Coordinates of C-alpha atoms and ligand atoms in Angstrom, one line a residue:
X14 CA -19.8 -20.4 -35.7
X15 CA -19.0 -17.0 -34.0
X16 CA -21.7 -15.4 -36.2
X17 CA -24.3 -17.9 -35.0
X18 CA -23.3 -17.3 -31.4
X19 CA -23.8 -13.6 -31.7
X20 CA -27.1 -14.0 -33.5
X21 CA -28.3 -16.3 -30.7
X22 CA -27.0 -13.8 -28.1
X23 CA -28.9 -10.9 -29.5
X24 CA -32.2 -12.7 -30.4
X25 CA -35.0 -11.8 -27.9
X26 CA -35.8 -14.8 -25.7
X27 CA -39.1 -16.6 -26.4
X28 CA -38.8 -18.8 -23.4
X29 CA -37.8 -16.5 -20.5
X30 CA -39.9 -13.6 -19.3
X31 CA -38.3 -10.1 -19.0
X32 CA -38.8 -10.5 -15.2
X33 CA -36.8 -13.7 -15.0
X34 CA -34.0 -12.2 -17.1
X35 CA -33.9 -9.0 -14.9
X36 CA -33.9 -11.2 -11.8
X37 CA -31.0 -13.3 -13.1
X38 CA -29.1 -10.0 -13.9
X39 CA -29.7 -8.6 -10.4
X40 CA -28.5 -11.8 -8.7
X41 CA -25.4 -12.0 -10.9
X42 CA -24.7 -8.3 -10.1
X43 CA -25.2 -8.7 -6.4
X44 CA -23.0 -11.7 -6.2
X45 CA -20.3 -9.7 -8.1
X46 CA -20.5 -6.7 -5.8
X47 CA -20.7 -8.6 -2.5
X48 CA -17.9 -11.0 -3.7
X49 CA -15.6 -8.1 -4.5
X50 CA -16.2 -6.6 -1.1
X51 CA -15.4 -9.9 0.6
X52 CA -12.3 -10.3 -1.5
X53 CA -11.1 -6.8 -0.7
X54 CA -11.7 -7.5 3.0
X55 CA -10.0 -10.9 3.1
X56 CA -7.0 -9.8 1.2
X57 CA -6.7 -6.5 3.0
X58 CA -5.8 -7.7 6.5
X59 CA -2.2 -7.3 7.9
X60 CA -2.2 -11.0 8.4
X61 CA -2.8 -11.6 4.7
X62 CA -0.4 -8.8 3.4
X63 CA 2.2 -9.8 6.0
X64 CA 2.2 -13.6 5.6
X65 CA 0.7 -14.6 2.2
X66 CA 4.1 -14.2 0.6
X67 CA 7.1 -15.8 2.2
X68 CA 9.3 -12.8 1.6
X69 CA 6.9 -10.5 3.5
X70 CA 6.5 -13.0 6.3
X71 CA 10.3 -13.3 6.6
X72 CA 11.4 -9.7 6.6
X73 CA 8.7 -7.0 6.0
X74 CA 6.1 -8.0 8.6
X75 CA 8.5 -8.7 11.6
X76 CA 10.2 -5.3 10.9
X77 CA 6.9 -3.5 10.7
X78 CA 5.8 -5.0 14.1
X79 CA 8.6 -3.1 15.8
X80 CA 7.3 0.3 14.5
X81 CA 5.1 2.8 16.3
X82 CA 2.3 2.2 13.8
X83 CA 2.0 -1.4 15.0
X84 CA 3.1 -1.2 18.6
X85 CA 2.3 1.9 20.6
X86 CA 1.0 3.4 23.8
X87 CA -2.7 3.7 22.8
X88 CA -3.2 0.5 20.9
X89 CA -4.4 2.0 17.7
X90 CA -2.8 0.5 14.6
X91 CA -2.3 1.6 11.0
X92 CA -2.8 -1.4 8.7
X93 CA -0.6 -2.0 5.6
X94 CA -3.6 -1.0 3.4
X95 CA -4.1 2.3 5.3
X96 CA -0.8 3.5 4.1
X97 CA -0.2 1.6 0.9
X98 CA -3.5 1.8 -1.1
X99 CA -5.7 4.6 -2.1
X100 CA -8.8 4.7 0.1
X101 CA -11.4 5.8 -2.6
X102 CA -13.1 3.5 -5.1
X103 CA -12.4 2.6 -7.9
X104 CA -8.8 3.7 -7.4
X105 CA -8.4 1.2 -4.6
X106 CA -9.5 -1.7 -6.7
X107 CA -7.2 -0.8 -9.6
X108 CA -4.2 -0.3 -7.3
X109 CA -4.9 -3.5 -5.5
X110 CA -5.1 -5.5 -8.7
X111 CA -1.8 -4.0 -10.0
X112 CA 0.0 -4.6 -6.7
X113 CA -1.3 -8.1 -6.5
X114 CA -0.1 -9.0 -9.9
X115 CA 3.3 -7.3 -9.4
X116 CA 3.9 -8.9 -6.0
X117 CA 2.9 -12.4 -7.1
X118 CA 5.3 -12.1 -10.1
X119 CA 8.1 -10.8 -7.9
X120 CA 7.5 -13.5 -5.3
X121 CA 7.7 -16.2 -8.0
X122 CA 10.9 -14.8 -9.3
X123 CA 12.3 -14.5 -5.7
X124 CA 13.1 -10.8 -6.1
X125 CA 13.4 -10.4 -2.3
X126 CA 13.6 -14.0 -1.2
X127 CA 16.8 -13.7 0.8
X128 CA 18.0 -11.2 3.4
X129 CA 20.8 -10.0 1.0
X130 CA 18.3 -9.5 -1.9
X131 CA 15.8 -7.7 0.4
X132 CA 18.5 -5.3 1.7
X133 CA 19.7 -4.7 -1.8
X134 CA 16.2 -3.9 -3.1
X135 CA 15.0 -1.9 -0.2
X136 CA 16.1 1.5 -1.2
X137 CA 14.5 1.2 -4.6
X138 CA 11.2 -0.1 -3.1
X139 CA 11.1 2.6 -0.5
X140 CA 11.7 5.3 -3.1
X141 CA 8.6 4.1 -5.0
X142 CA 6.5 4.6 -1.8
X143 CA 8.1 8.0 -1.0
X144 CA 7.4 9.2 -4.6
X145 CA 3.8 8.1 -4.4
X146 CA 3.3 9.9 -1.1
X147 CA 5.0 13.1 -2.2
X148 CA 2.8 13.1 -5.3
X149 CA -0.4 13.1 -3.3
X150 CA 0.8 15.3 -0.4
X151 CA 0.8 12.2 1.9
X152 CA -2.9 11.7 1.5
X153 CA -2.9 8.4 3.4
X154 CA -1.0 9.8 6.4
X155 CA -3.5 12.7 6.5
X156 CA -6.5 10.3 6.5
X157 CA -5.6 9.6 10.1
X158 CA -3.4 12.6 11.1
X159 CA -5.5 15.6 10.2
X160 CA -3.4 18.8 10.7
X161 CA -6.7 20.7 11.1
X162 CA -7.4 18.6 14.2
X163 CA -4.0 19.1 15.8
X164 CA -3.8 20.6 19.2
X165 CA -0.5 22.4 18.7
X166 CA -0.4 23.4 22.4
X167 CA 0.3 19.7 23.0
X168 CA 3.0 19.4 20.3
X169 CA 6.7 20.0 21.0
X170 CA 8.2 23.3 19.9
X171 CA 10.2 21.4 17.3
X172 CA 7.0 19.9 15.8
X173 CA 5.2 23.2 15.7
X174 CA 8.1 24.9 14.0
X175 CA 8.6 22.1 11.4
X176 CA 4.9 21.8 10.7
X177 CA 4.8 25.3 9.4
X178 CA 6.6 23.9 6.4
X179 CA 3.7 21.7 5.8
X180 CA 1.1 24.5 6.3
X181 CA 3.1 26.6 3.9
X182 CA 3.2 23.9 1.2
X183 CA 7.0 23.6 1.4
X184 CA 7.2 20.0 2.6
X185 CA 4.8 17.1 3.0
X186 CA 4.6 14.6 5.9
X187 CA 6.7 11.8 4.3
X188 CA 9.6 14.1 3.5
X189 CA 10.3 14.5 7.3
X190 CA 8.7 11.3 8.6
X191 CA 10.2 8.4 6.6
X192 CA 10.7 5.2 8.5
X193 CA 7.6 5.5 10.7
X194 CA 6.4 2.0 9.7
X195 CA 9.6 0.2 8.8
X196 CA 13.3 0.6 9.5
X197 CA 14.3 3.5 7.2
X198 CA 16.6 2.0 4.5
X199 CA 19.9 3.7 3.8
X200 CA 20.9 5.0 0.4
X201 CA 23.4 2.4 -1.0
X202 CA 26.9 3.8 -1.4
X203 CA 28.0 4.4 -4.9
X204 CA 29.4 1.3 -6.5
X205 CA 33.2 1.1 -5.9
X206 CA 35.4 1.7 -8.9
X207 CA 36.1 -1.6 -10.7
X208 CA 39.0 -3.4 -9.0
X209 CA 42.2 -3.2 -11.0
X210 CA 42.8 -6.4 -12.9
X211 CA 45.1 -8.8 -11.0
X212 CA 48.7 -8.6 -12.2
X213 CA 49.6 -11.8 -14.1
X214 CA 52.0 -14.0 -12.2
Ligands
HEC2 C1 -4.7 4.3 10.3 C2 -4.2 5.5 10.9 C3 -2.8 6.0 10.6 C4 -2.2 6.3 9.4 C5 -2.7 6.0 8.0 C6 -0.9 6.8 9.7 N1 -0.8 7.0 11.0 FE1 0.8 7.8 12.0 N2 0.1 7.2 13.8 C7 -1.1 6.6 14.0 C8 -1.2 6.1 15.3 C9 -2.4 5.4 15.9 C10 0.0 6.5 16.0 C11 0.4 6.2 17.4 C12 -0.2 7.0 18.4 C13 0.3 6.7 19.7 O1 1.5 6.8 20.0 O2 -0.4 6.2 20.5 C14 0.8 7.2 15.0 C15 2.0 7.8 15.2 C16 2.7 8.6 14.3 C17 3.8 9.5 14.6 C18 4.5 9.7 16.0 C19 5.7 8.8 16.0 C20 6.2 8.6 17.4 O3 7.3 8.1 17.4 O4 5.6 9.0 18.4 C21 4.2 10.0 13.4 C22 5.3 11.0 13.2 C23 3.3 9.5 12.4 N3 2.4 8.7 13.0 C24 3.4 9.9 11.1 C25 2.6 9.2 10.1 C26 2.9 9.3 8.7 C27 4.1 10.1 8.0 C28 2.0 8.5 8.0 C29 1.9 8.2 6.5 C30 3.1 7.5 6.0 C31 1.1 8.0 9.0 N4 1.6 8.4 10.2 C32 0.0 7.2 8.7 C33 -2.1 6.4 13.0 C34 -1.9 6.5 11.6
HEC3 C1 9.4 19.9 7.8 C2 9.4 18.6 8.4 C3 8.0 18.1 8.8 C4 6.9 18.0 8.1 C5 6.6 18.4 6.6 C6 5.9 17.3 8.9 N1 6.4 17.0 10.1 FE1 5.5 16.1 11.7 N2 7.1 16.5 12.9 C7 8.3 17.1 12.5 C8 9.1 17.2 13.6 C9 10.5 17.9 13.6 C10 8.4 16.7 14.8 C11 8.9 16.7 16.2 C12 9.6 15.4 16.5 C13 9.9 15.3 17.9 O1 9.6 16.1 18.7 O2 10.6 14.3 18.2 C14 7.2 16.2 14.2 C15 6.2 15.6 15.0 C16 5.1 14.9 14.5 C17 4.2 14.1 15.2 C18 4.3 13.8 16.7 C19 3.7 14.9 17.5 C20 3.8 14.7 19.0 O3 3.5 15.6 19.7 O4 4.3 13.6 19.4 C21 3.2 13.6 14.3 C22 2.1 12.7 14.6 C23 3.5 14.2 13.1 N3 4.7 15.0 13.2 C24 2.8 14.0 11.9 C25 3.0 14.7 10.7 C26 2.1 14.7 9.6 C27 0.8 13.8 9.5 C28 2.5 15.5 8.7 C29 1.9 15.9 7.3 C30 0.5 16.5 7.5 C31 3.8 16.1 9.2 N4 4.0 15.6 10.4 C32 4.6 17.0 8.5 C33 8.6 17.4 11.2 C34 7.7 17.5 10.1
HEC4 C1 2.1 4.1 8.6 C2 2.2 3.8 7.2 C3 2.6 2.4 6.7 C4 2.2 1.2 7.2 C5 1.1 0.9 8.2 C6 2.9 0.2 6.4 N1 3.8 0.8 5.6 FE1 5.0 -0.2 4.3 N2 5.9 1.6 3.8 C7 5.5 2.8 4.3 C8 6.5 3.8 3.9 C9 6.4 5.3 4.2 C10 7.5 3.1 3.2 C11 8.8 3.7 2.6 C12 10.0 3.4 3.5 C13 9.9 4.0 4.9 O1 9.8 5.2 5.0 O2 10.0 3.3 5.8 C14 7.1 1.7 3.2 C15 7.8 0.7 2.6 C16 7.4 -0.6 2.4 C17 8.0 -1.6 1.6 C18 9.3 -1.5 0.9 C19 10.5 -2.1 1.7 C20 10.9 -1.3 2.9 O3 11.0 -2.0 3.9 O4 11.1 -0.1 2.8 C21 7.2 -2.7 1.7 C22 7.5 -4.1 1.0 C23 6.1 -2.4 2.5 N3 6.2 -1.1 2.9 C24 5.1 -3.3 2.9 C25 4.2 -3.1 4.0 C26 3.4 -4.1 4.6 C27 3.3 -5.6 4.1 C28 2.8 -3.6 5.7 C29 1.9 -4.2 6.7 C30 2.4 -5.4 7.4 C31 3.2 -2.1 5.7 N4 4.1 -1.9 4.7 C32 2.7 -1.2 6.6 C33 4.4 3.1 5.0 C34 3.6 2.1 5.7

C-alpha cells in the first residue's frame, strides 16, 4: 500500500503540464508564506499576548500597563514581542512556536492560574528572561535603545557613570535595569527549617 503510494508520487504526470504543476507549487508556497506572516502579526499584538490566556489577562498584562514601557511621556510603547522574542528570522518563528506550546501547556495545567501561584512562580520565570538577556547582551533592549545614539550630555551623571560599565563590557542593560516592564519580583526567602513535630499530648 505504502509502496504503491510512493510509486504514484514519483511517477511523472501524464495529465498535468509542467507549467500547471509549477503554478500549483507557487500558489501553495505563496499561501504558506503570506499565511505565516499573517499568523505572526495576529498572534504578536499586546492584545493577543496579554489576553489570550486567562493568567496573562489577570496578572501579567495589568501589571505591565503600569510600567514605563506601556505608559510614558512620549507615547512610544514597547510591545511584549519587542522584548520577549528574537527579531530575526527564522529564530523568531522557532522561539514563537516553542513559547506558544509551552504557554498553552502551562495555561492548561494552571501553572500561574491564581495570585498565589503567580507570585510563587514569578522569580523563576523572571530568571529565565534575565538569563536570556544576559546571554545576548540585551539585544532586544538595544534594538530600541542604541548606546551609539545616546546624547550623553542629556543623561544624568549617574547614568553616564554607570553606562561606562556597559561600554567596557562589564555589565549588560538588564543587570542594572530589571523591572522596567513589570514589577520586579523579589527573591523568595529560603524555605524555613521544618517545624518541630508537635509534642504528643
Ligand atoms: C520597542 C522599543 C523599546 C524596547 C525593545 C525597550 N525599550 Fe526601554 N524605553 C522605550 C521607550 C519608548 C521608553 C520611554 C521613553 C519615554 O519616557 O518617553 C523607554 C524607557 C526606558 C528606560 C527609562 C525608564 C524611566 O523610568 O524613565 C529604561 C531604563 C529602559 N527603557 C530600559 C530598557 C531595557 C533594559 C530594555 C530591555 C529589557 C528596554 N528598555 C527595551 C523603548 C524600548
Ligand atoms: C552598571 C549599570 C547599568 C548598565 C549596565 C546600564 N545602565 Fe542604563 N542606567 C543606569 C543608571 C544608574 C541610570 C540612571 C538612573 C537615574 O538617573 O535614575 C541609567 C539610566 C538609563 C536610561 C535613562 C536615561 C535618562 O536620561 O533618563 C536608559 C534609557 C538606560 N539607562 C538604558 C540602558 C540600556 C539600553 C543599557 C544597555 C545598553 C543600559 N542602560 C545599561 C545603570 C546602568
Ligand atoms: C521592555 C521589555 C519588556 C516588555 C515590553 C515586556 N516584557 Fe515581560 N519581561 C521583561 C523582563 C526584563 C522580564 C524579567 C522580570 C523583570 O525584570 O521585570 C519579564 C518578565 C515577564 C514574565 C515573567 C513574570 C514576571 O512578571 O516577571 C512574563 C510572563 C512576561 N514578562 C510576559 C510579558 C507580556 C505578556 C508582555 C506584554 C503585555 C511583556 N512581558 C512585555 C521584559 C519585557
